[in-house]
Amino acid sequence: MKEIKIHNNLSRKKETFVPVKPGKVNYYSCGPTTYDFAHIGNARAFVVGDLIHRVLKSFGYEVTFVRNYTDVDDKIIERARELGKDAIEFAALFVKECETDFGFLGMIPPTHTPKVSETMPEIIKMIEDIIRNKKAYVVEGEVLFDVPSFADYGKLSKKDLDSLQHGIRVEVDKKKRNSADFVLWKPAKPGEPFWDSPWGQGRPGWHIECSAMAKKFLGETLDIHHGGVDLMFPHHENEIAQSEAANNCPFCNNWVHHEFLNFGSEKMSKSLGNVVRIRDFVEKYSGQVLRHLLLSVHYRARLEWTDEVVQRALEEVKRIHEFVVEAETYKATGTADDAEIMGCIEKMKDDLSNDFNSAGALGTFFTFIRHARHNRDSLSQNSVTEILKIVNFVRDSMGFVSSDPEATLLSLRKNEQSLEGSDIDSQWIENLIEERKTAKASKNWARADEIRKELAAKNIVLKDNPDGSSTWKVQS
Ligand code: AMP
Ligand code: ZN
């Protein structure tokens, strides 16, 4: 089996990956909190999680992959209350919406997708184990993790307890013995969802769910754990503390964190209100373009969201799928096998085995596309067969090729096609959209309105998107 190197945040070094059981990988990725539609920053988490899964599988590993749904959480309870809905039912609705988004992004299903609401016995059992091992204490129906009792606290985030204690100036929770202690279980307030426990009716703190779900489906020591860099502290640090305090053995050998998707200089996030929802992007461009864009940059590099980045992804997706459709018609006319074609999969595997470098593998793929096109009239039978293998490898290991290339091309061309046979050209529409944007920016609402009407007269309907852009389609 080919050796994989992974940048392990536990050591902050790139290391040779050695799973606990040869040939098998136990892999966990922190999933979404389901109280709203997911945005394209979240999509980076999902798609990178999926990339790791696919690459390991295509290298021949037997992977058990768990990605959870956080369906019990303060934000969910608050939002459901505002809307007068039952919190668990409300969260379940957004689990469904999330699954729809996963479909757009061409994800392969994890082995298990547990929910917090369905993992209560395991969560309670784990908290009992931590208390028994004297690493947690109970105060008035609340269970708190005793951070100073866990000597290794800070080993992932590289924070030391002293500076942590000093960093927390305001003591909010009077029940805490130490300011860095965190909640494992808390009593339910009236009207909140609750579960029975040895400490009274309540619900778990955020971090314990991942420790309990990981143990339930993957055992006590994981090979790989993934999440966004924002989760390294406190979430992942606390997962380590809980699991190691309960199980008395290492929790996870390799920690992988992806960088942010930024909008301007800031992280795209719901709290900053600068989000583009996955489905809005998909409606405008397609899920394949989003997936491509997110994986065309190494997962450890920041990704700045700009129009140019989107435009480049659009063009590249088109180029790839035009090639894939064309390659199906290639016929063998030569006799000599082409070394560059025959070595392409191995070269992409070299890229991917270097810390899941999908950006490098994409570059290799484009070099191959240019080469194959250039030499299409002198290909041997082996080379023709290999080209199809390469396309399948790219589809399976990274998902840069969709399951239906013709449909992908069609969806990219759909706006242009709608105009065929009419006297309108898309550039005229784009120019008016641009003019309307400028009019709106200078509060010239009359002109903005006039442009909308001018387009409507030609059967062109405008849709304004949350990111400030506008898209158009021909009214059917
Ligand atoms: P949440 O639903 O907020 O718990 O987030 C789910 C996943 O999305 C986590 O792994 C976060 O780290 C990740 N995430 C949220 N915002 C961004 C962003 N702007 N860029 C990259 N990942 C993000
Ligand atoms: Zn988690």
Coordinates of C-alpha atoms and ligand atoms in Angstrom, one line a residue:
M1 CA 0.0 0.0 0.0
K2 CA 1.3 3.5 -0.9
E3 CA 2.6 5.5 1.9
I4 CA 0.6 8.6 2.9
K5 CA 2.0 11.6 4.6
I6 CA -0.3 13.7 6.8
H7 CA 0.3 17.1 8.5
N8 CA -0.6 16.1 12.0
N9 CA -1.5 19.0 14.2
L10 CA -0.6 17.1 17.3
S11 CA 3.0 17.3 16.4
R12 CA 2.6 20.2 13.9
K13 CA 4.6 18.1 11.5
K14 CA 4.1 16.2 8.3
E15 CA 4.3 12.5 9.3
T16 CA 4.1 9.1 7.6
F17 CA 0.6 7.8 8.3
V18 CA 0.5 4.5 10.3
P19 CA -3.0 3.3 11.2
V20 CA -3.5 1.3 14.4
K21 CA -4.6 -1.7 12.4
P22 CA -2.8 -2.2 9.1
G23 CA -5.0 -1.5 6.1
K24 CA -7.9 -0.1 8.2
V25 CA -8.7 3.5 9.0
N26 CA -11.0 4.8 11.8
Y27 CA -11.8 8.3 10.8
Y28 CA -14.1 11.0 12.4
S29 CA -15.1 14.4 11.1
C30 CA -17.1 17.0 13.1
G31 CA -20.4 17.6 11.3
P32 CA -22.8 20.5 11.1
T33 CA -25.0 22.0 13.8
T34 CA -28.4 21.8 12.1
Y35 CA -30.3 25.0 12.8
D36 CA -30.0 26.8 9.4
F37 CA -29.0 26.2 5.8
A38 CA -25.3 25.4 5.4
H39 CA -23.1 28.0 3.8
I40 CA -20.1 27.6 1.5
G41 CA -17.7 27.9 4.4
N42 CA -19.3 24.8 5.9
A43 CA -19.1 23.3 2.4
R44 CA -15.3 23.5 2.7
A45 CA -15.5 21.3 5.8
F46 CA -17.8 18.8 4.2
V47 CA -15.8 18.6 0.9
V48 CA -12.4 18.3 2.6
G49 CA -13.9 15.6 4.9
D50 CA -15.1 13.8 1.8
L51 CA -11.7 14.2 0.1
I52 CA -9.9 12.5 2.9
H53 CA -12.5 9.7 2.9
R54 CA -12.2 9.2 -0.9
V55 CA -8.4 9.4 -1.1
L56 CA -8.0 6.8 1.7
K57 CA -10.4 4.5 -0.1
S58 CA -8.8 4.9 -3.5
F59 CA -5.5 4.0 -1.9
G60 CA -7.0 0.7 -0.8
Y61 CA -7.7 1.4 2.8
E62 CA -10.8 -0.1 4.5
V63 CA -12.3 3.1 6.0
T64 CA -14.9 3.5 8.7
F65 CA -15.9 7.1 8.5
V66 CA -18.2 8.9 11.0
R67 CA -19.6 12.4 10.5
N68 CA -22.1 13.5 13.1
Y69 CA -25.0 15.8 13.2
T70 CA -25.2 18.1 16.2
D71 CA -29.0 18.2 16.6
V72 CA -29.1 19.2 20.3
D73 CA -27.5 22.6 20.9
D74 CA -28.2 26.0 22.5
K75 CA -28.5 27.7 19.1
I76 CA -31.0 25.1 17.8
I77 CA -33.1 25.4 21.0
E78 CA -33.1 29.2 20.8
R79 CA -34.0 29.3 17.1
A80 CA -36.8 26.7 17.5
R81 CA -38.2 28.7 20.5
E82 CA -38.3 31.9 18.4
L83 CA -40.3 30.0 15.8
G84 CA -42.5 28.2 18.3
K85 CA -41.3 24.8 17.1
D86 CA -40.1 21.6 18.8
A87 CA -36.3 21.8 19.0
I88 CA -35.6 18.2 18.0
E89 CA -38.1 18.2 15.1
F90 CA -36.7 21.6 14.0
A91 CA -33.2 20.2 13.9
A92 CA -34.4 17.1 12.0
L93 CA -35.7 19.4 9.2
F94 CA -32.3 20.9 8.8
V95 CA -30.6 17.4 8.8
K96 CA -32.7 16.8 5.7
E97 CA -31.7 20.1 4.2
C98 CA -28.1 19.3 4.9
E99 CA -28.4 15.9 3.1
T100 CA -29.8 17.8 0.1
D101 CA -26.7 20.0 0.1
F102 CA -24.4 17.0 0.4
G103 CA -26.1 15.6 -2.7
F104 CA -25.2 18.8 -4.6
L105 CA -21.6 18.5 -3.5
G106 CA -21.2 15.0 -4.8
M107 CA -20.2 13.5 -1.5
I108 CA -19.9 9.8 -0.9
P109 CA -21.9 8.7 2.2
P110 CA -20.0 8.2 5.5
T111 CA -20.2 4.8 7.1
H112 CA -22.2 6.3 10.0
T113 CA -23.9 9.7 10.5
P114 CA -25.0 9.7 14.2
K115 CA -27.1 12.3 15.8
V116 CA -26.7 13.6 19.4
S117 CA -30.4 12.9 20.2
E118 CA -29.8 9.2 19.4
T119 CA -26.6 8.9 21.4
M120 CA -27.7 9.8 24.9
P121 CA -27.0 6.4 26.6
E122 CA -23.4 6.4 25.3
I123 CA -22.9 10.1 26.3
I124 CA -24.2 9.5 29.8
K125 CA -22.0 6.3 30.2
M126 CA -18.9 8.2 29.1
I127 CA -19.6 11.0 31.6
E128 CA -20.0 8.4 34.4
D129 CA -16.6 6.9 33.4
I130 CA -15.0 10.4 33.6
I131 CA -16.5 11.0 37.0
R132 CA -15.3 7.5 38.2
N133 CA -11.8 8.3 37.0
K134 CA -12.0 11.5 39.1
K135 CA -11.6 13.9 36.2
A136 CA -15.1 15.5 36.5
Y137 CA -17.3 16.7 39.4
V138 CA -21.0 17.3 39.9
V139 CA -22.5 20.6 41.2
E140 CA -26.3 21.0 41.4
G141 CA -27.2 18.8 38.5
E142 CA -24.3 20.0 36.4
V143 CA -21.3 17.9 35.5
L144 CA -18.0 19.8 34.9
F145 CA -14.7 18.5 33.5
D146 CA -11.9 19.2 36.0
V147 CA -9.3 20.5 33.6
P148 CA -6.3 20.7 36.0
S149 CA -6.8 17.0 36.8
F150 CA -5.9 16.2 33.2
A151 CA -2.2 16.7 32.9
D152 CA -2.1 16.6 29.1
Y153 CA -4.6 19.4 28.6
G154 CA -3.4 21.7 25.8
K155 CA -1.4 19.1 23.9
L156 CA -3.2 19.8 20.6
S157 CA -3.8 23.6 20.8
K158 CA -0.4 24.1 22.5
K159 CA -2.0 26.2 25.2
D160 CA -0.8 25.9 28.7
L161 CA -3.3 25.9 31.6
D162 CA -1.8 28.8 33.5
S163 CA -2.2 31.3 30.6
L164 CA -5.6 29.8 29.9
Q165 CA -6.8 30.5 33.5
H166 CA -5.4 34.0 33.3
G167 CA -7.0 34.6 29.9
I168 CA -10.5 34.0 31.3
R169 CA -11.1 37.1 33.3
V170 CA -14.8 37.0 34.0
E171 CA -16.0 34.0 36.0
V172 CA -19.5 33.4 34.6
D173 CA -20.3 30.1 36.0
K174 CA -20.0 30.1 39.8
K175 CA -20.2 26.3 39.9
K176 CA -16.8 25.9 38.3
R177 CA -13.8 25.1 40.4
N178 CA -11.4 26.4 37.8
S179 CA -12.2 28.9 35.1
A180 CA -11.0 26.6 32.3
D181 CA -13.4 23.7 33.4
F182 CA -16.1 23.0 30.9
V183 CA -19.6 21.5 30.9
L184 CA -20.3 17.8 30.3
W185 CA -23.9 17.8 31.3
K186 CA -26.2 20.7 32.2
P187 CA -29.7 20.8 33.7
A188 CA -32.5 21.7 31.4
K189 CA -34.4 25.0 31.9
P190 CA -38.2 24.9 31.7
G191 CA -39.4 24.3 28.2
E192 CA -36.1 23.0 26.9
P193 CA -35.6 19.4 25.7
F194 CA -34.2 17.1 28.3
W195 CA -33.1 13.5 28.9
D196 CA -33.0 11.6 32.2
S197 CA -29.6 11.1 33.7
P198 CA -28.0 10.2 37.1
W199 CA -27.6 14.0 37.6
G200 CA -31.2 14.9 36.9
Q201 CA -33.0 15.9 33.7
G202 CA -30.8 17.8 31.3
R203 CA -28.7 17.6 28.2
P204 CA -25.0 17.2 27.2
G205 CA -22.5 20.0 26.7
W206 CA -21.3 20.4 23.2
H207 CA -17.9 18.6 23.2
I208 CA -18.9 15.3 24.8
E209 CA -21.0 14.2 21.9
C210 CA -18.1 13.7 19.5
S211 CA -16.1 11.7 22.1
A212 CA -19.1 9.5 22.7
M213 CA -20.0 9.0 19.0
A214 CA -16.4 8.3 18.1
K215 CA -16.1 5.6 20.7
K216 CA -19.5 4.1 19.8
F217 CA -18.6 3.6 16.1
L218 CA -14.8 3.6 16.0
G219 CA -13.5 2.4 19.3
E220 CA -11.2 4.1 21.8
T221 CA -8.3 5.2 19.5
L222 CA -9.0 6.9 16.2
D223 CA -6.5 7.1 13.3
I224 CA -7.7 10.4 11.9
H225 CA -9.9 13.2 13.2
H226 CA -10.8 16.2 11.0
G227 CA -12.5 19.6 11.4
G228 CA -12.0 23.3 10.8
V229 CA -9.1 25.2 12.4
D230 CA -11.7 27.0 14.5
L231 CA -12.5 23.7 16.2
M232 CA -9.0 23.0 17.4
F233 CA -9.6 24.9 20.6
P234 CA -11.6 24.4 22.7
H235 CA -13.7 21.7 20.9
H236 CA -11.0 19.2 19.9
E237 CA -8.8 19.9 23.0
N238 CA -11.8 19.0 25.1
E239 CA -12.6 15.9 23.0
I240 CA -9.1 14.7 23.8
A241 CA -9.5 15.4 27.5
Q242 CA -12.8 13.7 27.8
S243 CA -11.9 10.6 25.8
E244 CA -8.6 10.0 27.4
A245 CA -10.0 10.7 30.9
A246 CA -12.8 8.1 30.2
N247 CA -10.8 5.5 28.3
N248 CA -7.3 5.8 29.7
C249 CA -5.7 5.5 26.3
P250 CA -4.8 7.9 23.4
F251 CA -7.9 9.3 21.7
C252 CA -6.6 10.0 18.2
N253 CA -3.2 9.7 16.5
N254 CA -3.6 12.2 13.6
W255 CA -5.4 15.6 13.8
V256 CA -6.2 17.3 10.5
H257 CA -7.6 20.8 10.3
H258 CA -8.7 22.7 7.2
E259 CA -8.3 26.5 6.9
F260 CA -11.1 29.0 6.5
L261 CA -13.0 30.1 3.5
N262 CA -12.8 33.9 3.8
F263 CA -15.0 36.6 2.4
G264 CA -12.8 39.6 2.0
S265 CA -10.4 39.5 5.0
E266 CA -13.0 37.8 7.3
K267 CA -14.1 34.2 7.9
M268 CA -17.4 33.5 6.2
S269 CA -19.7 32.8 9.1
K270 CA -23.3 33.1 10.1
S271 CA -22.5 35.4 13.1
L272 CA -20.8 37.9 10.8
G273 CA -23.7 37.7 8.3
N274 CA -21.4 37.4 5.3
V275 CA -22.6 34.0 4.1
V276 CA -23.5 32.6 0.7
R277 CA -25.7 29.5 1.1
I278 CA -24.7 26.3 -0.6
R279 CA -28.0 26.1 -2.5
D280 CA -27.9 29.7 -3.7
F281 CA -24.5 29.1 -5.2
V282 CA -25.6 25.8 -6.7
E283 CA -28.6 27.4 -8.3
K284 CA -26.4 30.0 -9.9
Y285 CA -23.5 27.8 -11.0
S286 CA -23.9 24.1 -9.9
G287 CA -22.5 21.9 -7.1
Q288 CA -19.7 20.7 -9.3
V289 CA -18.3 24.2 -9.6
L290 CA -18.4 24.6 -5.8
R291 CA -16.7 21.3 -5.1
H292 CA -14.1 22.1 -7.7
L293 CA -13.4 25.6 -6.3
L294 CA -13.0 24.2 -2.7
L295 CA -10.7 21.4 -3.7
S296 CA -8.6 23.4 -6.2
V297 CA -6.7 24.9 -3.2
H298 CA -4.8 22.8 -0.6
Y299 CA -7.0 22.3 2.5
R300 CA -4.4 24.0 4.8
A301 CA -4.3 27.2 2.7
R302 CA -6.8 30.0 3.3
L303 CA -9.3 30.4 0.5
E304 CA -10.3 33.9 -0.4
W305 CA -13.7 34.1 -2.1
T306 CA -13.6 36.4 -5.2
D307 CA -15.4 36.6 -8.5
E308 CA -12.1 35.6 -10.2
V309 CA -11.9 32.4 -8.1
V310 CA -15.5 31.5 -9.1
Q311 CA -14.9 32.3 -12.7
R312 CA -11.7 30.2 -12.9
A313 CA -13.6 27.2 -11.3
L314 CA -16.4 27.6 -13.9
E315 CA -13.9 27.6 -16.8
E316 CA -12.0 24.6 -15.3
V317 CA -15.1 22.5 -14.7
K318 CA -16.1 23.2 -18.3
R319 CA -12.7 22.3 -19.6
I320 CA -12.6 19.0 -17.6
H321 CA -16.0 17.9 -18.7
E322 CA -15.6 18.8 -22.3
F323 CA -12.4 16.6 -22.3
V324 CA -14.2 13.7 -20.5
V325 CA -17.0 13.7 -23.1
E326 CA -14.4 14.0 -26.0
A327 CA -12.2 11.3 -24.5
E328 CA -15.0 8.7 -24.8
T329 CA -14.7 9.0 -28.6
Y330 CA -10.9 8.5 -28.7
K331 CA -9.8 5.6 -30.9
A332 CA -6.5 3.7 -31.0
T333 CA -4.5 4.5 -34.1
G334 CA -0.9 4.3 -32.8
T335 CA 1.1 1.4 -31.4
A336 CA 3.5 2.9 -28.8
D337 CA 2.2 3.4 -25.3
D338 CA 2.5 7.0 -24.1
A339 CA 4.7 7.2 -21.0
E340 CA 3.1 10.4 -19.7
I341 CA -0.4 8.9 -20.0
M342 CA 0.6 5.6 -18.5
G343 CA 2.3 7.4 -15.5
C344 CA -0.5 9.9 -14.8
I345 CA -2.4 8.0 -12.0
E346 CA 0.9 7.3 -10.2
K347 CA 1.8 11.0 -10.4
M348 CA -1.6 12.0 -9.0
K349 CA -1.2 9.4 -6.2
D350 CA 2.1 11.1 -5.4
D351 CA 0.3 14.4 -5.1
L352 CA -2.5 13.0 -3.0
S353 CA -0.2 11.0 -0.7
N354 CA 1.5 14.3 0.1
D355 CA -1.0 15.5 2.7
F356 CA -4.1 15.1 0.4
N357 CA -2.8 17.6 -2.1
S358 CA -5.8 17.8 -4.3
A359 CA -4.6 21.1 -5.8
G360 CA -1.4 19.4 -7.0
A361 CA -3.3 16.4 -8.4
L362 CA -5.6 18.8 -10.3
G363 CA -2.5 20.5 -11.8
T364 CA -1.2 17.0 -12.9
F365 CA -4.6 16.2 -14.4
F366 CA -4.7 19.4 -16.5
T367 CA -1.2 18.7 -17.8
F368 CA -2.4 15.3 -18.8
I369 CA -5.5 16.7 -20.5
R370 CA -3.4 19.0 -22.6
H371 CA -1.0 16.2 -23.5
A372 CA -3.8 13.7 -24.3
R373 CA -5.6 16.2 -26.6
H374 CA -2.4 17.1 -28.4
N375 CA -1.6 13.4 -29.0
R376 CA -5.1 12.2 -29.6
D377 CA -4.4 11.0 -33.2
S378 CA -1.5 8.6 -32.3
L379 CA -2.8 6.8 -29.2
S380 CA -2.2 3.1 -28.6
Q381 CA -5.0 0.9 -27.3
N382 CA -3.4 0.8 -23.9
S383 CA -3.2 4.6 -23.8
V384 CA -6.9 4.9 -24.8
T385 CA -7.9 2.4 -22.0
E386 CA -5.6 4.3 -19.5
I387 CA -7.2 7.6 -20.3
L388 CA -10.6 6.3 -19.2
K389 CA -9.0 4.8 -16.1
I390 CA -7.5 8.2 -15.3
V391 CA -10.9 9.9 -15.6
N392 CA -12.4 7.3 -13.3
F393 CA -9.5 7.8 -10.8
V394 CA -10.1 11.5 -10.7
R395 CA -13.8 11.0 -10.3
D396 CA -13.4 8.4 -7.4
S397 CA -10.5 9.9 -5.5
M398 CA -11.4 13.6 -5.7
G399 CA -14.8 14.0 -7.4
F400 CA -13.4 16.6 -9.9
V401 CA -15.4 14.6 -12.6
S402 CA -19.1 14.4 -12.1
S403 CA -21.1 11.2 -12.4
D404 CA -22.9 12.6 -15.5
P405 CA -20.4 14.8 -17.5
E406 CA -23.0 15.6 -20.2
A407 CA -25.5 16.9 -17.7
T408 CA -22.8 19.0 -16.0
L409 CA -21.9 20.6 -19.3
L410 CA -25.6 21.2 -20.1
S411 CA -26.2 22.9 -16.7
L412 CA -23.2 25.1 -17.3
R413 CA -24.5 26.1 -20.7
K414 CA -28.2 26.4 -19.7
N415 CA -28.4 30.1 -19.6
E416 CA -26.6 30.6 -22.9
Q417 CA -28.8 27.9 -24.5
S418 CA -32.0 29.6 -23.4
L419 CA -31.0 32.6 -25.5
E420 CA -30.4 30.6 -28.7
G421 CA -32.6 31.7 -31.5
S422 CA -33.4 35.0 -29.8
D423 CA -31.9 38.4 -30.7
I424 CA -30.5 38.9 -27.1
D425 CA -26.9 38.2 -26.2
S426 CA -25.8 37.4 -22.7
Q427 CA -23.2 40.2 -22.7
W428 CA -26.0 42.7 -23.1
I429 CA -27.7 41.2 -20.0
E430 CA -24.4 41.1 -18.0
N431 CA -23.8 44.8 -18.9
L432 CA -27.2 45.8 -17.6
I433 CA -26.8 43.8 -14.4
E434 CA -23.5 45.6 -13.8
E435 CA -25.1 49.0 -14.5
R436 CA -27.9 48.1 -12.1
K437 CA -25.4 47.2 -9.4
T438 CA -23.7 50.6 -9.8
A439 CA -27.1 52.3 -9.7
K440 CA -28.1 50.5 -6.5
A441 CA -24.7 51.3 -4.9
S442 CA -25.4 55.0 -5.6
K443 CA -29.0 54.7 -4.4
N444 CA -30.3 55.4 -7.8
W445 CA -33.3 53.1 -7.3
A446 CA -35.3 54.6 -10.2
R447 CA -32.6 53.5 -12.7
A448 CA -32.2 50.1 -11.0
D449 CA -35.9 49.5 -11.3
E450 CA -35.9 50.7 -14.9
I451 CA -33.2 48.1 -15.8
R452 CA -35.2 45.3 -14.1
K453 CA -38.2 46.3 -16.2
E454 CA -36.2 46.6 -19.4
L455 CA -35.0 43.0 -18.9
A456 CA -38.4 41.8 -17.9
A457 CA -39.7 43.1 -21.2
K458 CA -37.4 40.7 -22.9
N459 CA -38.5 37.8 -20.7
I460 CA -35.3 38.0 -18.6
V461 CA -35.9 37.6 -14.8
L462 CA -33.4 38.8 -12.3
K463 CA -32.7 37.2 -8.9
D464 CA -30.7 39.1 -6.3
N465 CA -28.4 36.9 -4.2
P466 CA -27.3 37.3 -0.6
D467 CA -23.7 37.9 -1.7
G468 CA -24.8 41.1 -3.5
S469 CA -24.6 39.5 -7.0
S470 CA -27.6 39.1 -9.3
T471 CA -28.3 36.2 -11.6
W472 CA -30.7 36.0 -14.5
K473 CA -32.8 33.4 -16.3
V474 CA -35.1 33.3 -19.2
Q475 CA -38.7 33.1 -18.1
S476 CA -40.2 29.9 -19.3
Ligands
AMP1 P1 -20.9 24.5 12.3 O1 -22.1 24.0 11.7 O2 -20.8 25.9 12.6 O3 -20.6 23.7 13.6 O4 -19.7 24.2 11.4 C1 -19.5 23.0 10.7 C2 -18.1 22.9 10.1 O5 -17.9 24.0 9.2 C3 -16.9 23.0 11.1 O6 -16.0 22.0 10.7 C4 -16.4 24.4 10.9 O7 -15.0 24.4 11.2 C5 -16.6 24.6 9.4 N1 -16.7 26.0 9.0 C6 -17.5 27.0 9.4 N2 -17.2 28.2 8.8 C7 -16.2 28.0 7.9 C8 -15.4 28.8 7.0 N3 -15.7 30.0 6.8 N4 -14.4 28.2 6.3 C9 -14.1 26.9 6.5 N5 -14.8 26.0 7.4 C10 -15.8 26.6 8.1
ZN2 ZN -16.7 17.5 17.1

